[in-house]
Structures are given as C-alpha cells and as structure tokens.
Amino acid sequence: MTQDLFVSSPALRFDVQAQNGEARAGALTTRRGVIETPVFMPVGTAGTVKAIRFEELESKDLDAKIILGNTYHLWLRPGIETVKACGGLHRFISWDRALLTDSGGFQVWSLGALRKITEEGTEFRSHVDGSLQFLSPEVSMEVQAALGSDIVMVLDECAPGNAAYEETEKSVRLTGRWARRSRTAFDRMQVDDADTGHIEAPGLSGSQALFGIIQGAGHLDLRRVSLEETVGVGFDGYAIGGLSVGEEKSVMFDVISDLAPRMPADKPRYLMGVGTPEDLIEAVANGVDMFDCVLPTRNGRTGQAFTSRGKLNIKNSRWVRDQRALDEDCRCMVCRRHTRAYLRHLYLAGEILASILLTHHNLAFFLDTMRSVRQSIRSGDFPKFRREFTERLDANGE
Ligand SMILES: [Zn+2]
C-alpha cells in the first residue's frame, strides 16, 4: 500500500441507501472493505473474540466484517511497543478486515474505586500488575494510532446510568473538552505520519477515522447539549455512550428514541455496548447503524444461547435427551450438526467445546439477525420484520 493511497482516500465513507421510517440501511466503506449497515461488531477484547477462531469469523456462517479491540487491555498487555513492533493490531492478530478500537475510558471507568479523574485525565491502577497508569485523550489517541485500528473512539467520561443532574452535567462538559483534545491530538498524529512518512507499517495511523461520543446519562436535555458539543467538534461518526450501565431499560430507550434521530443523518450512528437482539432491532428502528456487545460471546461461555424463540439455558434438565438443534430456524454449523442434549452434556462436563459451540451459534444468530434487518429495510418490510421478530420471542421465551 503506498502512502498516496493513505492521503488521497478518505478513511471512511458512509452512504445511506434505503430508509424505512427512521431505520436506515447503508454502506460504510473503509480501506479494508465495505461494511453493510446496520452492523453488529463482535467484541475482541484482548486481540481475540473469545472462544472463536478468525477463520470462523470470516466464514459464510458468520462473515463478520468488523470486530472490536479494547485499547485498555491491549495497552496494558502485551503493550503498545509490542503491537507496534509486530506491525500494528491487524498484523499482530492476522485480521485483514476492519477493526474498531474503544478509547480505554470505559474499562477504566468500570474499575470504580481504583481510579482518580482530573481535568487532565484519569489515574488508575492496572488490573494486570497493579502499576499506576495515566489515561488522557492524548494517550488514548497515541495508543489507538499505534494499534492502527480503522475506527478510533475519542476518550469520554461516563456518568453512571442513574447519575444525578449535576454530576451528569459535569461529566458531559468534561467529555466535550476531552473530545476537542482527542480531535487535536488525533489530527496532529494523522498529519505527522502522512507528512513525514513515519508510518512503520501500513495501518499505523495516517488514514484512520475518528468517532465522537455523546454522554448525558438519562437526562435528555444534557444528551442534546452533548450532541451539540460533539457535532461542533466534528467527527466521521457519532456514538451514543453511557447506556446499558445500570439504568432502567425504559430510560435507555427514551434516550435512544430522542437522540438517534437528531444525530447527523449523513454520518454513521453507533450505539455502544448494547444489547440483546431485540434491543438492537428497537435501536435500528430509531436510526442506529452500528452496535457492539459482549452478550453473544460472554453468555455463550456461561451456557446461554440466543435463539429466534428467546433465550435458552443449556444447563436446564429439560434438554437432557432433547434431539433438536439449539435453534431449529438457525442454519449455523452448530445447529446443523449438534443437539441440545449433546451441548448440555458438554457444558455440564466443563468441556471447552461447549463455549466454542455456543459462542459460534450466538454470533451467527446476532449477525444473521442483522442481515435480515438490512434486507427488510431494503425491501421496505422492516416494520413487519420487527413485529414478527418480537412476537415470536414473546410467544416462545423459555
Ligand atoms: Zn445456530
């Protein structure tokens, strides 16, 4: 890849191609291929989507076009110098498709008492070795530039889901100032690399996209303030942060339905860290384009399957001799081959394969649901799809 290509081609292009009410179907074009939206992005915390091989993520069964990497985890272990020396995150993990990295802020936030927030940034203790670390907008941009992800997230400050007004307002203002600092540091690094040729390997910045994050907990007016400030700075895409962090589900949907339609229509809208398949569909109905969540992978490892008829707990004794597939409507390789009885046995026996197979099915179900969502928007049938999907869950939930 030549440097000309870095400079001349935009890091990200977004085209809305069909709309059904607020729901949109479109294409997100990155240097590493076209991603059809709405899209679900599996979470690859520490350079791996847990319990699944990259070949399977690329297979027809799943065909994940973009995955997430967690800045916090990769920064602390193996460390940025190691990832850089290995040619950036794509080369290090051998993944040619698109990557999005978070800012590290959310993981630090979830450490709770172990952190101290100031105007400058956040001081915290590493969960790996207890060492004192410091995360600022500048550090986050530097780390994500070194990782070489295709989509970089600004460093934000997340107030708890049920935070009081005053506390939330402070957090929104700080998030606004950090967004500016993130933008400045990001631009300086992208320009520096393009001008001086300090790109040690393709993918080490020079052509990354930067997304802003809107905060404001459950306070709609503060959400609008945050939206205005974030759009004022200007980003390639906009994310709704700080949801699914302990607030009531009704609060979450109040925020999404009020905020998403107000977000710039010509940029991708990303809902961070949410949620179940039915949450995704509701958010799509409000105009959201991108999602990530640990639910399909994490719940897969704890014996819970997502199916077209609701959640299924594989530990349940009722499956002991059940010869049916996990989901009779799913065509993934797990559902084509294995029975509930066998999967239950694997899980109870503590076999690694239980995690692998349940993760595979869950990801297949999430990704396939999003494929159906896209098709239904394109054909103008999204309202019908949404109604039928929900009815089937309600009628058959375990
Ligand atoms: Zn399946």
XYZ file of C-alpha atoms and ligand atoms in Angstrom:
399
model
C 0.000 0.000 0.000
C 1.506 3.344 -0.994
C 1.390 6.477 1.051
C -0.502 8.283 -1.721
C -3.365 5.966 -1.082
C -3.390 6.919 2.599
C -3.601 10.608 1.853
C -5.947 10.575 -1.108
C -8.579 8.084 0.001
C -10.843 9.096 2.865
C -10.593 6.908 5.925
C -14.331 6.327 5.920
C -17.292 6.919 3.672
C -20.898 6.378 4.652
C -23.852 6.110 2.302
C -27.453 5.637 3.386
C -29.031 3.518 0.640
C -32.518 2.758 1.941
C -34.747 4.047 4.689
C -37.861 2.668 6.414
C -39.167 5.234 8.870
C -36.070 6.112 10.905
C -34.404 2.749 10.152
C -31.564 3.010 7.622
C -29.634 0.506 5.526
C -26.349 1.686 4.127
C -22.691 1.036 3.447
C -19.679 2.014 5.477
C -16.622 1.994 3.227
C -13.257 1.572 4.940
C -9.823 0.856 3.468
C -10.457 -2.715 4.491
C -13.686 -3.267 2.664
C -17.342 -2.333 2.615
C -19.427 -2.943 5.726
C -23.175 -3.114 5.211
C -25.174 -1.408 7.959
C -26.911 -1.847 10.362
C -23.964 -3.911 11.559
C -23.155 -5.901 14.678
C -19.486 -5.918 15.688
C -18.251 -8.868 17.791
C -16.040 -7.765 20.688
C -12.406 -8.887 20.565
C -11.258 -7.689 23.959
C -7.599 -8.663 24.130
C -6.910 -9.241 20.428
C -9.291 -12.196 20.271
C -13.029 -12.651 20.080
C -13.155 -15.159 22.919
C -13.643 -18.834 22.044
C -13.837 -18.385 18.291
C -11.209 -18.648 15.564
C -10.670 -15.931 12.971
C -11.445 -18.414 10.187
C -14.907 -18.818 11.644
C -15.453 -15.067 11.968
C -14.639 -14.870 8.239
C -16.666 -17.938 7.263
C -20.004 -17.710 5.464
C -21.723 -18.761 8.693
C -20.691 -15.571 10.470
C -18.986 -13.277 7.950
C -18.162 -10.552 10.495
C -16.869 -7.576 8.520
C -15.588 -5.641 11.524
C -14.595 -6.531 15.071
C -13.661 -4.524 18.161
C -10.380 -4.317 20.024
C -10.130 -2.960 23.563
C -7.488 -0.269 23.907
C -7.231 -0.634 27.682
C -6.453 -4.346 27.549
C -4.002 -4.195 24.636
C -2.243 -1.143 26.062
C -1.554 -2.912 29.374
C -0.862 -6.297 27.806
C 1.048 -7.044 25.573
C 1.766 -3.286 25.462
C 1.904 -0.817 22.618
C 5.595 -1.250 21.822
C 4.999 -4.940 21.232
C 1.951 -4.390 18.988
C 3.874 -1.701 17.058
C 6.881 -3.973 16.601
C 4.516 -6.614 15.207
C 3.192 -4.151 12.594
C 0.015 -2.895 14.269
C -3.023 -4.729 15.584
C -4.226 -6.086 12.201
C -0.899 -7.799 11.545
C -0.382 -8.845 15.149
C -3.671 -10.769 15.254
C -3.725 -11.612 11.499
C -7.063 -9.962 10.712
C -7.356 -8.141 7.381
C -10.887 -6.874 7.863
C -11.877 -3.679 9.656
C -11.169 -3.007 13.325
C -12.681 -0.503 15.713
C -10.941 0.289 18.988
C -12.552 1.899 22.011
C -10.759 4.644 23.930
C -9.974 2.665 27.059
C -12.164 5.044 29.069
C -14.980 2.620 29.710
C -12.735 -0.108 31.136
C -11.001 2.412 33.376
C -14.415 3.738 34.402
C -15.608 0.272 35.327
C -12.637 -0.117 37.699
C -14.560 2.195 40.029
C -12.604 2.917 43.186
C -9.271 2.178 41.559
C -9.322 5.406 39.535
C -8.990 9.155 40.022
C -10.381 11.584 37.426
C -8.940 15.068 36.922
C -9.253 17.620 34.131
C -6.055 16.237 32.633
C -7.125 12.589 32.567
C -7.639 9.506 34.704
C -5.131 7.908 37.013
C -5.711 4.243 37.722
C -4.088 1.020 38.791
C -3.511 -1.634 36.153
C -5.526 -4.792 36.777
C -2.584 -6.761 35.349
C 0.242 -5.770 37.708
C -1.124 -3.026 39.987
C 1.142 -0.366 38.462
C -0.027 3.258 38.407
C -1.134 4.343 34.901
C -2.470 7.532 33.374
C -5.034 7.760 30.570
C -5.715 11.096 28.846
C -7.223 11.998 25.464
C -3.685 12.367 24.099
C -2.542 8.993 25.453
C -5.681 7.277 24.113
C -5.126 8.729 20.622
C -1.466 7.739 20.695
C -2.289 4.179 21.706
C -5.064 3.817 19.106
C -2.817 5.272 16.388
C -0.223 2.661 17.246
C -2.851 -0.089 17.179
C -3.777 1.140 13.693
C -7.499 0.499 14.011
C -9.738 1.723 11.177
C -12.139 3.478 13.542
C -10.800 5.268 16.613
C -13.011 6.440 19.507
C -12.462 9.658 21.471
C -11.808 9.445 25.201
C -15.006 10.292 27.058
C -16.151 10.305 30.673
C -19.096 8.108 31.506
C -21.501 9.040 34.293
C -23.380 6.140 35.939
C -26.713 5.313 34.320
C -28.683 6.748 37.242
C -26.384 9.758 37.842
C -27.943 12.955 39.238
C -28.247 16.020 37.028
C -25.322 17.989 38.423
C -22.907 15.075 38.292
C -24.006 14.259 34.733
C -23.606 17.862 33.600
C -20.018 17.945 34.874
C -19.306 14.695 33.063
C -20.863 15.982 29.819
C -18.743 19.160 29.927
C -15.574 17.194 30.612
C -16.465 14.819 27.765
C -16.801 17.876 25.478
C -13.376 19.215 26.432
C -11.823 15.765 26.056
C -13.471 15.410 22.620
C -11.655 18.569 21.450
C -8.368 17.365 22.878
C -8.866 13.945 21.275
C -9.603 15.595 17.906
C -6.495 17.815 18.125
C -4.173 15.002 19.146
C -5.640 12.669 16.523
C -5.294 15.228 13.710
C -1.726 16.025 14.675
C -0.782 12.375 14.594
C -2.521 11.629 11.296
C -0.894 14.647 9.625
C 2.513 13.957 11.137
C 2.503 10.444 9.831
C 1.312 11.404 6.352
C 3.818 14.268 6.036
C 6.897 12.707 7.440
C 6.394 9.173 6.309
C 6.769 7.876 9.842
C 4.499 5.010 9.018
C 6.428 1.970 10.008
C 3.850 -0.374 8.572
C 0.611 0.098 6.673
C -2.135 0.551 9.181
C -0.144 2.543 11.705
C -2.352 5.624 11.506
C -2.377 8.156 8.663
C -5.765 7.018 7.500
C -7.937 6.338 10.481
C -11.449 7.618 11.152
C -12.400 9.240 14.454
C -15.806 8.964 16.161
C -17.166 11.297 18.846
C -19.208 10.050 21.819
C -22.386 11.585 23.240
C -22.900 11.266 27.006
C -25.530 12.590 29.401
C -26.896 9.511 31.212
C -30.727 9.554 31.307
C -31.063 13.373 31.099
C -32.413 14.165 27.658
C -31.519 17.869 27.737
C -27.927 17.033 28.693
C -27.830 14.438 25.930
C -28.768 17.220 23.497
C -26.080 19.510 24.935
C -23.541 16.729 24.497
C -24.753 16.072 20.948
C -24.369 19.734 20.034
C -20.882 19.983 21.536
C -19.724 16.763 19.869
C -21.097 17.695 16.446
C -19.488 21.126 16.929
C -16.066 19.493 17.109
C -16.820 17.413 14.020
C -16.246 13.667 13.610
C -16.505 10.906 10.993
C -19.252 9.227 13.006
C -21.107 9.647 16.296
C -21.675 7.223 19.139
C -24.177 7.080 21.977
C -22.182 6.158 25.072
C -23.125 5.581 28.683
C -26.126 3.321 28.119
C -26.634 -0.191 29.463
C -24.663 0.854 32.562
C -27.270 0.171 35.219
C -30.180 2.394 34.156
C -33.701 1.093 33.557
C -34.347 -0.218 30.058
C -37.115 2.344 29.563
C -34.581 5.128 30.273
C -32.240 3.646 27.686
C -34.959 3.647 25.025
C -36.107 7.160 25.952
C -32.548 8.331 25.278
C -32.166 6.372 22.033
C -35.507 7.434 20.562
C -34.923 11.088 21.437
C -31.269 11.262 20.475
C -30.635 8.986 17.490
C -32.929 10.804 15.009
C -31.216 14.110 15.943
C -27.742 12.789 15.159
C -26.227 13.851 11.806
C -28.060 11.851 9.120
C -25.058 11.628 6.806
C -22.766 10.007 9.403
C -22.868 6.545 10.970
C -24.614 6.327 14.360
C -23.117 3.861 16.795
C -24.779 2.598 19.984
C -22.004 1.400 22.294
C -22.259 -1.777 24.359
C -25.937 -2.640 23.683
C -27.559 -5.202 23.798
C -29.891 -8.178 23.157
C -31.157 -8.897 19.600
C -34.491 -7.214 20.444
C -32.607 -4.135 21.792
C -30.686 -3.934 18.521
C -33.853 -4.052 16.459
C -35.501 -1.333 18.564
C -32.421 0.865 18.186
C -32.350 0.260 14.422
C -35.991 1.412 14.340
C -34.734 4.699 15.812
C -31.999 5.141 13.220
C -28.914 3.479 14.760
C -26.409 1.895 12.331
C -23.690 0.205 14.405
C -23.594 -1.998 17.503
C -21.180 -3.920 19.671
C -21.878 -6.060 22.697
C -20.236 -8.843 24.694
C -23.579 -10.638 25.221
C -23.313 -13.282 22.444
C -19.773 -14.251 23.436
C -19.963 -13.846 27.220
C -23.346 -15.551 27.557
C -22.156 -18.303 25.227
C -19.444 -19.111 27.751
C -21.947 -19.240 30.599
C -24.339 -21.617 28.832
C -26.904 -19.189 27.473
C -27.998 -19.313 23.841
C -29.884 -16.579 21.978
C -32.448 -18.087 19.623
C -35.277 -16.933 17.398
C -37.610 -18.150 20.159
C -35.862 -16.384 23.009
C -33.036 -17.204 25.386
C -32.239 -20.832 26.068
C -30.322 -22.014 29.123
C -28.394 -25.087 28.058
C -27.945 -26.211 31.696
C -31.683 -26.843 32.015
C -32.500 -30.513 32.730
C -35.339 -30.458 30.201
C -32.737 -30.745 27.384
C -31.108 -33.906 28.752
C -32.249 -36.080 25.828
C -33.535 -33.370 23.507
C -32.606 -34.187 19.923
C -33.450 -30.774 18.488
C -30.972 -28.109 17.409
C -30.400 -25.114 19.698
C -32.486 -23.067 17.283
C -34.440 -25.008 14.678
C -34.541 -21.946 12.438
C -30.775 -21.393 12.541
C -28.574 -22.757 9.777
C -25.219 -22.281 11.515
C -22.848 -25.232 11.612
C -23.607 -25.891 15.295
C -27.357 -26.070 14.724
C -26.902 -28.199 11.587
C -24.797 -30.754 13.435
C -25.412 -30.881 17.177
C -28.327 -31.487 19.524
C -29.320 -29.688 22.696
C -28.654 -32.929 24.593
C -25.043 -33.026 23.419
C -24.412 -29.306 24.053
C -25.852 -29.649 27.562
C -23.599 -32.621 28.239
C -20.535 -30.675 27.044
C -21.412 -27.707 29.226
C -22.015 -29.765 32.367
C -18.816 -31.739 31.767
C -16.892 -28.456 31.660
C -15.657 -29.132 28.130
C -14.029 -26.225 26.241
C -16.084 -27.164 23.201
C -19.285 -26.024 24.951
C -18.009 -22.429 24.989
C -16.781 -22.670 21.411
C -20.045 -24.046 20.006
C -22.384 -21.765 21.983
C -20.283 -18.708 21.065
C -20.400 -19.720 17.413
C -24.167 -20.101 17.397
C -24.767 -16.882 19.346
C -22.591 -14.833 16.991
C -24.243 -16.496 13.982
C -27.644 -15.586 15.402
C -26.723 -11.924 16.038
C -25.045 -11.491 12.646
C -27.825 -13.309 10.807
C -30.478 -11.216 12.556
C -28.694 -8.080 11.349
C -28.589 -9.499 7.815
C -32.371 -9.951 7.972
C -32.750 -6.435 9.380
C -30.783 -4.985 6.438
C -32.773 -6.978 3.889
C -36.079 -5.960 5.410
C -35.138 -2.265 5.373
C -34.053 -2.536 1.743
C -37.297 -4.231 0.750
C -39.444 -1.849 2.815
C -40.580 -4.613 5.194
C -38.751 -3.583 8.355
C -41.899 -2.784 10.411
C -43.270 -6.245 9.614
C -39.943 -7.926 10.380
C -39.714 -6.059 13.696
C -43.251 -7.055 14.712
C -42.824 -10.722 13.792
C -39.411 -10.979 15.464
C -40.796 -9.608 18.728
C -43.978 -11.689 18.612
C -42.004 -14.896 18.163
C -39.765 -14.066 21.149
C -42.746 -13.218 23.353
C -44.643 -16.349 22.407
C -41.813 -18.796 22.950
C -39.399 -17.378 25.526
C -38.166 -20.037 27.924
Zn -27.152 -21.851 15.236
